[in-house]
Every structure is written in structure tokens, then in C-alpha cells.
Amino acid sequence: SARCILTISDDASRCVAMAFPGTESRILRVHYSVDASRFNPLQPKENLITYMPRKLVDHSSKVLFFLRNHLPAHWRVVPIDGLNEAGVAELLQRSKIFMSFSHFEGCPLPPLEAALSGNQVIGYTGQGAKEYWTPEVFEEVESGDVVTFAQRVLNKVQVLDELDHFPIYAEAIEKLASTYSPDQESQD
């Protein structure tokens, strides 16, 4: 008997509508906001690959296992763990690649924060992130395909190593910042 049901993504809206037939007209999709002044690509980049180790631990440990003998020595994998928001933002600003292990999430925040910070994001969409998963910044891996996941990370490292500068896709980042802004959240 709810008058309004708030959801955080188009995928979550579809899930609620499927689970509770007849509620479609009461579903209101709301965008959350991310502080683009904190998550931005303005810091110098390092050869860092970041990920959230608490997300799909089994998958991330397998990807790390596959990377261990193939990742060039001038690259490091750094887990994002035990940090406050400022610490997460600082690490993402220095990182070049973010590995996304999102799993059935309404609209996963870490891949978005990583993209806003200028990272190339490789991995799982968690379904909800499909609405912001654009090819300039994001590369989707089918959930569970850990060998392909590791290979895509290694391919990206090779591509980045061959470039004379790290590419920042400002237009795509600005669009994400606008879509997930306080203004958009208020409009919703």
C-alpha cells in the first residue's frame, strides 16, 4: 500500500515491478549524487590497479592469482580497504584501472567513483551500472569469467603502457558527474 517506492536505478525499478505487480505507477527512480569535487581526475596518475576486496572475494582472489605472474613489475594492485571517503577518493585519483566486482547491486557506487576519478573501469556491472557503463571509460566482463577479466586487465595495461600519456575522457566524466549530481538528485 505504499504511495511511492524509491529505486536507485532502472534495473532496480524493473526488479521491484517484477516482484510487486501493479506498483509500476508508484515507482520513482532517484539518482544518488556523488561529490565530483572529491572524485575527480585532477591528480597525477600512477601505475595502480585498484579494487574493493570485500566484493566477490572468490572472484577477485582468482583474478589476482591470474595477474600475479603476468602483470609488469612497474604496475601494482592496491586493495581499497579500511579507508574513509577521503582516502578512497585519494587512492582512486592516483589509480589508472579499477576492477569492478559488483554483484547484483542496484546502482554500484565504486565503479562510478572510479570513473569520475579518471580510471579505466573493467569488470562486472552488477546489473544496475549498465545505465552508466559507457565504452569510453568502462569495459564489461561477464560475471564469473575470471580468466577473461584478468586478460582484459592485462590488455589494458599493455595499451596504457604504449601510450605517451594517460587518457582522461573528460566529456564522459562530465556527463557522469552531471547525471549523478546533487542537482539531478534534487530534480528527481
PDB file of C-alpha atoms in Angstrom:
ATOM      1  CA  SER A   1       0.000   0.000   0.000  1.00  0.00           C
ATOM      2  CA  ALA A   2       2.994   2.327  -0.387  1.00  0.00           C
ATOM      3  CA  ARG A   3       2.190   5.600  -2.168  1.00  0.00           C
ATOM      4  CA  CYS A   4       5.703   5.856  -3.569  1.00  0.00           C
ATOM      5  CA  ILE A   5       8.555   3.389  -3.996  1.00  0.00           C
ATOM      6  CA  LEU A   6      12.005   4.882  -4.500  1.00  0.00           C
ATOM      7  CA  THR A   7      14.575   2.963  -6.531  1.00  0.00           C
ATOM      8  CA  ILE A   8      18.171   3.794  -7.324  1.00  0.00           C
ATOM      9  CA  SER A   9      18.442   2.500 -10.909  1.00  0.00           C
ATOM     10  CA  ASP A  10      16.408   1.460 -13.902  1.00  0.00           C
ATOM     11  CA  ASP A  11      17.363  -2.135 -13.130  1.00  0.00           C
ATOM     12  CA  ALA A  12      16.096  -1.811  -9.551  1.00  0.00           C
ATOM     13  CA  SER A  13      12.850  -0.333 -10.894  1.00  0.00           C
ATOM     14  CA  ARG A  14      12.388  -3.361 -13.174  1.00  0.00           C
ATOM     15  CA  CYS A  15      13.102  -5.706 -10.250  1.00  0.00           C
ATOM     16  CA  VAL A  16      10.529  -4.016  -8.000  1.00  0.00           C
ATOM     17  CA  ALA A  17       7.936  -4.022 -10.791  1.00  0.00           C
ATOM     18  CA  MET A  18       8.534  -7.735 -11.387  1.00  0.00           C
ATOM     19  CA  ALA A  19       8.415  -8.597  -7.683  1.00  0.00           C
ATOM     20  CA  PHE A  20       5.339  -6.474  -6.941  1.00  0.00           C
ATOM     21  CA  PRO A  21       2.978  -6.400  -9.938  1.00  0.00           C
ATOM     22  CA  GLY A  22       0.758  -3.361 -10.059  1.00  0.00           C
ATOM     23  CA  THR A  23       3.273  -0.995  -8.414  1.00  0.00           C
ATOM     24  CA  GLU A  24       4.757   0.355 -11.645  1.00  0.00           C
ATOM     25  CA  SER A  25       2.996   3.726 -11.423  1.00  0.00           C
ATOM     26  CA  ARG A  26       4.297   4.257  -7.876  1.00  0.00           C
ATOM     27  CA  ILE A  27       7.963   3.579  -8.646  1.00  0.00           C
ATOM     28  CA  LEU A  28      10.154   6.692  -8.682  1.00  0.00           C
ATOM     29  CA  ARG A  29      13.698   6.297  -9.929  1.00  0.00           C
ATOM     30  CA  VAL A  30      16.058   8.592  -7.973  1.00  0.00           C
ATOM     31  CA  HIS A  31      19.684   9.274  -8.880  1.00  0.00           C
ATOM     32  CA  TYR A  32      22.075   9.411  -5.956  1.00  0.00           C
ATOM     33  CA  SER A  33      24.717  12.116  -6.019  1.00  0.00           C
ATOM     34  CA  VAL A  34      28.482  11.772  -5.947  1.00  0.00           C
ATOM     35  CA  ASP A  35      30.775  14.609  -4.913  1.00  0.00           C
ATOM     36  CA  ALA A  36      32.569  15.268  -8.211  1.00  0.00           C
ATOM     37  CA  SER A  37      34.808  17.806  -6.468  1.00  0.00           C
ATOM     38  CA  ARG A  38      36.183  14.926  -4.367  1.00  0.00           C
ATOM     39  CA  PHE A  39      36.138  12.198  -7.046  1.00  0.00           C
ATOM     40  CA  ASN A  40      37.896  13.831  -9.976  1.00  0.00           C
ATOM     41  CA  PRO A  41      40.767  13.071 -12.377  1.00  0.00           C
ATOM     42  CA  LEU A  42      42.904  16.057 -11.425  1.00  0.00           C
ATOM     43  CA  GLN A  43      45.743  14.243  -9.602  1.00  0.00           C
ATOM     44  CA  PRO A  44      48.771  12.695 -11.340  1.00  0.00           C
ATOM     45  CA  LYS A  45      48.150   9.044 -12.200  1.00  0.00           C
ATOM     46  CA  GLU A  46      50.342   6.138 -11.116  1.00  0.00           C
ATOM     47  CA  ASN A  47      50.546   2.591 -12.439  1.00  0.00           C
ATOM     48  CA  LEU A  48      47.994   1.396  -9.912  1.00  0.00           C
ATOM     49  CA  ILE A  49      45.121  -1.042 -10.267  1.00  0.00           C
ATOM     50  CA  THR A  50      42.538  -0.758  -7.501  1.00  0.00           C
ATOM     51  CA  TYR A  51      39.611  -2.894  -6.398  1.00  0.00           C
ATOM     52  CA  MET A  52      37.309  -3.476  -3.416  1.00  0.00           C
ATOM     53  CA  PRO A  53      38.453  -6.762  -1.818  1.00  0.00           C
ATOM     54  CA  ARG A  54      35.192  -7.281   0.098  1.00  0.00           C
ATOM     55  CA  LYS A  55      33.191  -7.599  -3.124  1.00  0.00           C
ATOM     56  CA  LEU A  56      33.049 -11.127  -4.545  1.00  0.00           C
ATOM     57  CA  VAL A  57      36.168 -12.240  -2.683  1.00  0.00           C
ATOM     58  CA  ASP A  58      36.337 -15.559  -4.525  1.00  0.00           C
ATOM     59  CA  HIS A  59      36.287 -13.827  -7.923  1.00  0.00           C
ATOM     60  CA  SER A  60      38.761 -11.093  -7.014  1.00  0.00           C
ATOM     61  CA  SER A  61      41.228 -13.567  -5.499  1.00  0.00           C
ATOM     62  CA  LYS A  62      41.135 -15.652  -8.682  1.00  0.00           C
ATOM     63  CA  VAL A  63      41.713 -12.606 -10.894  1.00  0.00           C
ATOM     64  CA  LEU A  64      44.628 -11.563  -8.688  1.00  0.00           C
ATOM     65  CA  PHE A  65      46.015 -15.109  -8.888  1.00  0.00           C
ATOM     66  CA  PHE A  66      45.928 -14.948 -12.695  1.00  0.00           C
ATOM     67  CA  LEU A  67      47.519 -11.487 -12.760  1.00  0.00           C
ATOM     68  CA  ARG A  68      50.401 -12.317 -10.397  1.00  0.00           C
ATOM     69  CA  ASN A  69      52.732 -13.879 -12.987  1.00  0.00           C
ATOM     70  CA  HIS A  70      51.791 -11.595 -15.876  1.00  0.00           C
ATOM     71  CA  LEU A  71      51.483  -8.067 -14.527  1.00  0.00           C
ATOM     72  CA  PRO A  72      54.568  -5.972 -15.386  1.00  0.00           C
ATOM     73  CA  ALA A  73      56.731  -5.129 -12.356  1.00  0.00           C
ATOM     74  CA  HIS A  74      56.100  -1.376 -12.741  1.00  0.00           C
ATOM     75  CA  TRP A  75      52.369  -1.934 -12.009  1.00  0.00           C
ATOM     76  CA  ARG A  76      50.852  -2.573  -8.558  1.00  0.00           C
ATOM     77  CA  VAL A  77      47.463  -3.844  -7.443  1.00  0.00           C
ATOM     78  CA  VAL A  78      46.191  -1.992  -4.369  1.00  0.00           C
ATOM     79  CA  PRO A  79      43.058  -3.031  -2.460  1.00  0.00           C
ATOM     80  CA  ILE A  80      40.696  -0.301  -1.315  1.00  0.00           C
ATOM     81  CA  ASP A  81      40.035  -1.386   2.230  1.00  0.00           C
ATOM     82  CA  GLY A  82      39.570   0.294   5.593  1.00  0.00           C
ATOM     83  CA  LEU A  83      39.615   3.817   4.137  1.00  0.00           C
ATOM     84  CA  ASN A  84      37.195   6.667   4.736  1.00  0.00           C
ATOM     85  CA  GLU A  85      35.665   8.507   1.762  1.00  0.00           C
ATOM     86  CA  ALA A  86      38.620  10.924   1.506  1.00  0.00           C
ATOM     87  CA  GLY A  87      41.076   8.017   1.495  1.00  0.00           C
ATOM     88  CA  VAL A  88      39.105   6.178  -1.188  1.00  0.00           C
ATOM     89  CA  ALA A  89      38.968   9.322  -3.331  1.00  0.00           C
ATOM     90  CA  GLU A  90      42.711   9.945  -2.957  1.00  0.00           C
ATOM     91  CA  LEU A  91      43.577   6.379  -3.990  1.00  0.00           C
ATOM     92  CA  LEU A  92      41.167   6.401  -6.937  1.00  0.00           C
ATOM     93  CA  GLN A  93      42.618   9.712  -8.129  1.00  0.00           C
ATOM     94  CA  ARG A  94      46.081   8.094  -8.339  1.00  0.00           C
ATOM     95  CA  SER A  95      44.876   4.809  -9.843  1.00  0.00           C
ATOM     96  CA  LYS A  96      44.608   4.156 -13.594  1.00  0.00           C
ATOM     97  CA  ILE A  97      42.496   0.986 -13.595  1.00  0.00           C
ATOM     98  CA  PHE A  98      39.668  -0.038 -11.299  1.00  0.00           C
ATOM     99  CA  MET A  99      38.493  -3.653 -11.224  1.00  0.00           C
ATOM    100  CA  SER A 100      34.742  -3.838 -10.568  1.00  0.00           C
ATOM    101  CA  PHE A 101      33.445  -6.920  -8.776  1.00  0.00           C
ATOM    102  CA  SER A 102      29.873  -5.635  -8.380  1.00  0.00           C
ATOM    103  CA  HIS A 103      27.268  -8.330  -7.845  1.00  0.00           C
ATOM    104  CA  PHE A 104      23.515  -7.673  -8.171  1.00  0.00           C
ATOM    105  CA  GLU A 105      23.740  -4.098  -6.954  1.00  0.00           C
ATOM    106  CA  GLY A 106      21.034  -1.513  -7.503  1.00  0.00           C
ATOM    107  CA  CYS A 107      23.496   1.031  -8.874  1.00  0.00           C
ATOM    108  CA  PRO A 108      27.035   0.308  -7.685  1.00  0.00           C
ATOM    109  CA  LEU A 109      28.894   3.322  -6.362  1.00  0.00           C
ATOM    110  CA  PRO A 110      32.597   2.239  -6.506  1.00  0.00           C
ATOM    111  CA  PRO A 111      32.809   1.884 -10.322  1.00  0.00           C
ATOM    112  CA  LEU A 112      31.158   5.288 -10.722  1.00  0.00           C
ATOM    113  CA  GLU A 113      33.522   6.937  -8.226  1.00  0.00           C
ATOM    114  CA  ALA A 114      36.456   5.296 -10.025  1.00  0.00           C
ATOM    115  CA  ALA A 115      35.264   6.572 -13.408  1.00  0.00           C
ATOM    116  CA  LEU A 116      34.783  10.099 -12.059  1.00  0.00           C
ATOM    117  CA  SER A 117      38.361   9.863 -10.777  1.00  0.00           C
ATOM    118  CA  GLY A 118      39.614   9.125 -14.294  1.00  0.00           C
ATOM    119  CA  ASN A 119      40.065   5.354 -14.018  1.00  0.00           C
ATOM    120  CA  GLN A 120      39.510   2.871 -16.776  1.00  0.00           C
ATOM    121  CA  VAL A 121      36.938   0.538 -15.175  1.00  0.00           C
ATOM    122  CA  ILE A 122      36.987  -3.153 -16.062  1.00  0.00           C
ATOM    123  CA  GLY A 123      34.639  -5.776 -14.694  1.00  0.00           C
ATOM    124  CA  TYR A 124      31.112  -6.596 -13.661  1.00  0.00           C
ATOM    125  CA  THR A 125      28.221  -4.145 -13.890  1.00  0.00           C
ATOM    126  CA  GLY A 126      26.227  -5.656 -11.030  1.00  0.00           C
ATOM    127  CA  GLN A 127      23.341  -5.132 -13.494  1.00  0.00           C
ATOM    128  CA  GLY A 128      22.472  -1.669 -12.120  1.00  0.00           C
ATOM    129  CA  ALA A 129      25.590   0.004 -13.525  1.00  0.00           C
ATOM    130  CA  LYS A 130      24.612  -0.839 -17.094  1.00  0.00           C
ATOM    131  CA  GLU A 131      22.879   2.542 -17.260  1.00  0.00           C
ATOM    132  CA  TYR A 132      26.188   4.400 -16.867  1.00  0.00           C
ATOM    133  CA  TRP A 133      28.566   1.802 -18.357  1.00  0.00           C
ATOM    134  CA  THR A 134      29.847   3.679 -21.443  1.00  0.00           C
ATOM    135  CA  PRO A 135      32.603   2.302 -23.697  1.00  0.00           C
ATOM    136  CA  GLU A 136      34.947   5.285 -23.286  1.00  0.00           C
ATOM    137  CA  VAL A 137      35.528   4.544 -19.614  1.00  0.00           C
ATOM    138  CA  PHE A 138      34.059   1.097 -18.875  1.00  0.00           C
ATOM    139  CA  GLU A 139      34.742  -2.400 -20.154  1.00  0.00           C
ATOM    140  CA  GLU A 140      32.239  -5.074 -19.154  1.00  0.00           C
ATOM    141  CA  VAL A 141      33.244  -8.614 -18.263  1.00  0.00           C
ATOM    142  CA  GLU A 142      30.600 -11.324 -17.978  1.00  0.00           C
ATOM    143  CA  SER A 143      30.108 -12.118 -14.302  1.00  0.00           C
ATOM    144  CA  GLY A 144      32.162 -15.145 -13.322  1.00  0.00           C
ATOM    145  CA  ASP A 145      34.530 -15.100 -16.308  1.00  0.00           C
ATOM    146  CA  VAL A 146      37.650 -14.523 -14.214  1.00  0.00           C
ATOM    147  CA  VAL A 147      40.130 -15.582 -16.917  1.00  0.00           C
ATOM    148  CA  THR A 148      38.716 -13.036 -19.378  1.00  0.00           C
ATOM    149  CA  PHE A 149      38.642 -10.494 -16.543  1.00  0.00           C
ATOM    150  CA  ALA A 150      42.382 -10.939 -15.888  1.00  0.00           C
ATOM    151  CA  GLN A 151      43.179 -10.912 -19.613  1.00  0.00           C
ATOM    152  CA  ARG A 152      41.261  -7.661 -20.141  1.00  0.00           C
ATOM    153  CA  VAL A 153      43.182  -6.037 -17.294  1.00  0.00           C
ATOM    154  CA  LEU A 154      46.476  -7.195 -18.828  1.00  0.00           C
ATOM    155  CA  ASN A 155      45.373  -5.951 -22.270  1.00  0.00           C
ATOM    156  CA  LYS A 156      44.502  -2.549 -20.790  1.00  0.00           C
ATOM    157  CA  VAL A 157      47.884  -2.377 -19.020  1.00  0.00           C
ATOM    158  CA  GLN A 158      49.624  -3.104 -22.320  1.00  0.00           C
ATOM    159  CA  VAL A 159      47.607  -0.427 -24.147  1.00  0.00           C
ATOM    160  CA  LEU A 160      48.284   2.153 -21.416  1.00  0.00           C
ATOM    161  CA  ASP A 161      51.997   1.318 -21.380  1.00  0.00           C
ATOM    162  CA  GLU A 162      52.175   2.005 -25.120  1.00  0.00           C
ATOM    163  CA  LEU A 163      50.644   5.485 -24.778  1.00  0.00           C
ATOM    164  CA  ASP A 164      52.751   8.575 -24.141  1.00  0.00           C
ATOM    165  CA  HIS A 165      50.094   9.942 -21.740  1.00  0.00           C
ATOM    166  CA  PHE A 166      47.171   8.547 -19.758  1.00  0.00           C
ATOM    167  CA  PRO A 167      43.862   9.347 -21.481  1.00  0.00           C
ATOM    168  CA  ILE A 168      41.208  11.191 -19.488  1.00  0.00           C
ATOM    169  CA  TYR A 169      37.783  11.114 -21.134  1.00  0.00           C
ATOM    170  CA  ALA A 170      36.587  14.488 -19.852  1.00  0.00           C
ATOM    171  CA  GLU A 171      33.302  14.525 -21.798  1.00  0.00           C
ATOM    172  CA  ALA A 172      32.224  11.117 -20.464  1.00  0.00           C
ATOM    173  CA  ILE A 173      33.304  12.068 -16.934  1.00  0.00           C
ATOM    174  CA  GLU A 174      31.383  15.362 -17.100  1.00  0.00           C
ATOM    175  CA  LYS A 175      28.251  13.524 -18.261  1.00  0.00           C
ATOM    176  CA  LEU A 176      28.548  11.083 -15.326  1.00  0.00           C
ATOM    177  CA  ALA A 177      29.127  13.971 -12.906  1.00  0.00           C
ATOM    178  CA  SER A 178      26.017  15.724 -14.219  1.00  0.00           C
ATOM    179  CA  THR A 179      23.818  12.609 -14.125  1.00  0.00           C
ATOM    180  CA  TYR A 180      24.882  11.795 -10.549  1.00  0.00           C
ATOM    181  CA  SER A 181      24.938  15.364  -9.261  1.00  0.00           C
ATOM    182  CA  PRO A 182      23.137  16.976  -6.310  1.00  0.00           C
ATOM    183  CA  ASP A 183      21.068  18.942  -8.864  1.00  0.00           C
ATOM    184  CA  GLN A 184      19.843  15.761 -10.561  1.00  0.00           C
ATOM    185  CA  GLU A 185      19.136  14.140  -7.196  1.00  0.00           C
ATOM    186  CA  SER A 186      17.047  17.199  -6.190  1.00  0.00           C
ATOM    187  CA  GLN A 187      15.192  17.183  -9.531  1.00  0.00           C
ATOM    188  CA  ASP A 188      14.310  13.517  -9.031  1.00  0.00           C
TER     189      ASP A 188
END
